[in-house]
Short mmCIF file of C-alpha atoms in Angstrom, two decimals:
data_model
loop_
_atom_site.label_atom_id
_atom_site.label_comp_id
_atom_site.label_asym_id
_atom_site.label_seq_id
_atom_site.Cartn_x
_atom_site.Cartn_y
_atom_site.Cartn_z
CA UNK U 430 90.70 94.34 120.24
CA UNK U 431 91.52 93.73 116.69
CA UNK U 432 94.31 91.56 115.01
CA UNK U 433 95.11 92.43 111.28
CA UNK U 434 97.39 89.68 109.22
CA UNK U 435 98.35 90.12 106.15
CA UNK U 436 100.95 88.45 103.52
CA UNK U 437 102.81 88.36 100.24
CA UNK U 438 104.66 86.20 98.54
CA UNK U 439 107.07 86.39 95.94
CA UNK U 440 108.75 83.07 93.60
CA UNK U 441 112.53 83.30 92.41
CA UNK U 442 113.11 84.01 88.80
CA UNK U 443 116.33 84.70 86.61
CA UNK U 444 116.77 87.05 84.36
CA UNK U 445 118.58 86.61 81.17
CA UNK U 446 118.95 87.76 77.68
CA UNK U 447 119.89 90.91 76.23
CA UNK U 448 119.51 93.79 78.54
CA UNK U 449 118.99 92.25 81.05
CA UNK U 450 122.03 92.27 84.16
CA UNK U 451 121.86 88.31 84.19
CA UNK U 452 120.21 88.24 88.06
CA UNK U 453 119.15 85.12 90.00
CA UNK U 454 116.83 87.16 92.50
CA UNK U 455 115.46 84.75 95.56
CA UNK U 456 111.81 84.30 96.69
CA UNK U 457 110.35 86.38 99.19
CA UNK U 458 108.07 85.45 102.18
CA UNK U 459 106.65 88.18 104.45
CA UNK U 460 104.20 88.62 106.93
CA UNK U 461 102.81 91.85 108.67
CA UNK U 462 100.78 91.47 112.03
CA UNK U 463 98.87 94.87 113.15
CA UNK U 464 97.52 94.17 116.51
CA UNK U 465 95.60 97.18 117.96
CA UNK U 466 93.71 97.73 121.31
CA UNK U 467 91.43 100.59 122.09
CA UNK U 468 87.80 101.76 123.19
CA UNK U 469 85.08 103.80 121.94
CA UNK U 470 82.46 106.07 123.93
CA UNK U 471 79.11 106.44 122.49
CA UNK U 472 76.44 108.54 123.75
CA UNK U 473 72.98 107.96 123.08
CA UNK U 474 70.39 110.50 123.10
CA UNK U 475 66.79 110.43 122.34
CA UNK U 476 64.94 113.34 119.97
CA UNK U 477 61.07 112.42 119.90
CA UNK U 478 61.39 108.74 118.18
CA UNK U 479 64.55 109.46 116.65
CA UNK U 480 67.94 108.63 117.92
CA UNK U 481 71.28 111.14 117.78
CA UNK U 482 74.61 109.28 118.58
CA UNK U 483 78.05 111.07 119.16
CA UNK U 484 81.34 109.08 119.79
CA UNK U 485 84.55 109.26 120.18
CA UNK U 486 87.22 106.65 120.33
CA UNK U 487 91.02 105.97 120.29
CA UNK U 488 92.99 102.89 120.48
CA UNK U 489 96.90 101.73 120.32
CA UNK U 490 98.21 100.22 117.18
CA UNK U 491 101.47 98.38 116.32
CA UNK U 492 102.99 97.05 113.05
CA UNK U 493 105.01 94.36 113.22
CA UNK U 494 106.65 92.56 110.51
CA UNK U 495 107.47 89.35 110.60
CA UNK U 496 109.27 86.64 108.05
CA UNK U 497 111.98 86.77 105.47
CA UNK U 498 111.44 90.11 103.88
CA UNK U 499 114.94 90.34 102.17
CA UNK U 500 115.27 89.41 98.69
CA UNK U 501 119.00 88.85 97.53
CA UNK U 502 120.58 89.84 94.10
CA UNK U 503 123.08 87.85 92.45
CA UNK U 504 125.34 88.06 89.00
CA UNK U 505 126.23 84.45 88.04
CA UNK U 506 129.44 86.18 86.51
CA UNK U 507 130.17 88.46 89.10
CA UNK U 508 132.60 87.55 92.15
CA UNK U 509 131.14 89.67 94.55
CA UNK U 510 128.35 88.75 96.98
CA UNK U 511 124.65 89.25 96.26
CA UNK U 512 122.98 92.54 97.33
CA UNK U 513 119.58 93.11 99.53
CA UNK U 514 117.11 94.74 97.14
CA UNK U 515 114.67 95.03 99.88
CA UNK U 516 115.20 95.71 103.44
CA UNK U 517 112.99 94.12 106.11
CA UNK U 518 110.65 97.21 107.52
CA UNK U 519 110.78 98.39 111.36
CA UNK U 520 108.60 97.84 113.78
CA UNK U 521 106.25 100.78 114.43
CA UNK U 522 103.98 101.84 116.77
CA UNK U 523 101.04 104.80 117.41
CA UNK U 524 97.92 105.55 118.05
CA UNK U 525 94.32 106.44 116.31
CA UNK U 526 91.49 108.06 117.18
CA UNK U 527 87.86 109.04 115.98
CA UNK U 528 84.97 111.42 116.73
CA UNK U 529 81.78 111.37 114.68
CA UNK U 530 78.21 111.14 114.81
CA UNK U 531 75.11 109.27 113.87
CA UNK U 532 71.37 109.99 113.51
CA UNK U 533 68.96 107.18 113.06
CA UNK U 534 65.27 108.01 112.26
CA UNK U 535 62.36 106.22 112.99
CA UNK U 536 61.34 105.73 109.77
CA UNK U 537 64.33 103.67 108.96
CA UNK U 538 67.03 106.64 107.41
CA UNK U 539 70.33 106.67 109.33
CA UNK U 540 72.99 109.66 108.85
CA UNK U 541 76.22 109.33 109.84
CA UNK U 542 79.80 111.76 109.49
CA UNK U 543 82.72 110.43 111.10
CA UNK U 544 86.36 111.96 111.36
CA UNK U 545 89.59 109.36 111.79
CA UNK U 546 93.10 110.14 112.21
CA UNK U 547 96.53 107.87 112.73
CA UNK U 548 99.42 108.77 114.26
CA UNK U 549 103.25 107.10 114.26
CA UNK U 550 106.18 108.02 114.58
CA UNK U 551 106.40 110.36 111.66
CA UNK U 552 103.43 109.91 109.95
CA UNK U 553 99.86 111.41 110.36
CA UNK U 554 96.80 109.86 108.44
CA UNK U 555 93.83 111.33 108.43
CA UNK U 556 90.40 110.86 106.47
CA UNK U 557 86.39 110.93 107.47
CA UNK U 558 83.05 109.86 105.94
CA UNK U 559 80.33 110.94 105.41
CA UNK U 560 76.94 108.97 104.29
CA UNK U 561 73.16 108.60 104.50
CA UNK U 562 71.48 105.08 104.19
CA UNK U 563 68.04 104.73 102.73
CA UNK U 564 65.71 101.95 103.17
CA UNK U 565 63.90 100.80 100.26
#
């Protein structure tokens, strides 16, 4: 079980002078929670002193934001309301998963190559390492 937070923050500010469209733009406070819930399987097996490890895993993830995410627009000369510049995101929800493998060697070298993927509503992630760590 993991619980991601994370944050931003943004201050008000005018603009003015030449060029410029003579905006009061409001502060911004927003907060994004990504619980997610899942498992992984490992195997263990034994090669002389060495050890081989395969795994697989998958686990539930949601994004939810939270907070004022809106930041308003408005023209000091203008009689007409201020505009949303930025719309608060949906909630979203999917799932990841992971296979891989690791080798760790008696003498202290461990090998590992992993693949991950991520999966919502209509958007696919996918990546993978690869790595060798060397005592010295």
């Amino acid at each position: 079980m993991l619980l991601i937070h994370s944050s931003t923050g943004q201050s008000s500010y005018t603009e003015q002078g030449a060029g410029s469209a003579n905006l009061d733009v409001s502060s911004q406070s927003a907060v994004m929670l990504q619980p997610t819930i899942g498992s992984r399987i490992m195997h263990t097996l034994r090669i002389d002193r060495d050890v081989l490890s395969p795994y697989i895993g998958s686990a539930f993830i949601a994004s939810v934001p939270i907070g004022d995410w809106d930041v308003t627009a408005t023209n000091a000369y203008s009689a007409t309301p201020g505009y949303t510049v930025y719309g608060s995101p949906e909630t979203r929800y999917g799932a990841s998963f992971e296979a891989g493998v690791e080798f760790a060697s008696y003498k202290g070298i461990t090998a590992y190559c992993s693949f991950n993927g991520m999966q919502f509503e209509n958007e696919q992630q996918y990546g993978g390492q690869i790595g060798v760590i060397v005592p010295f």
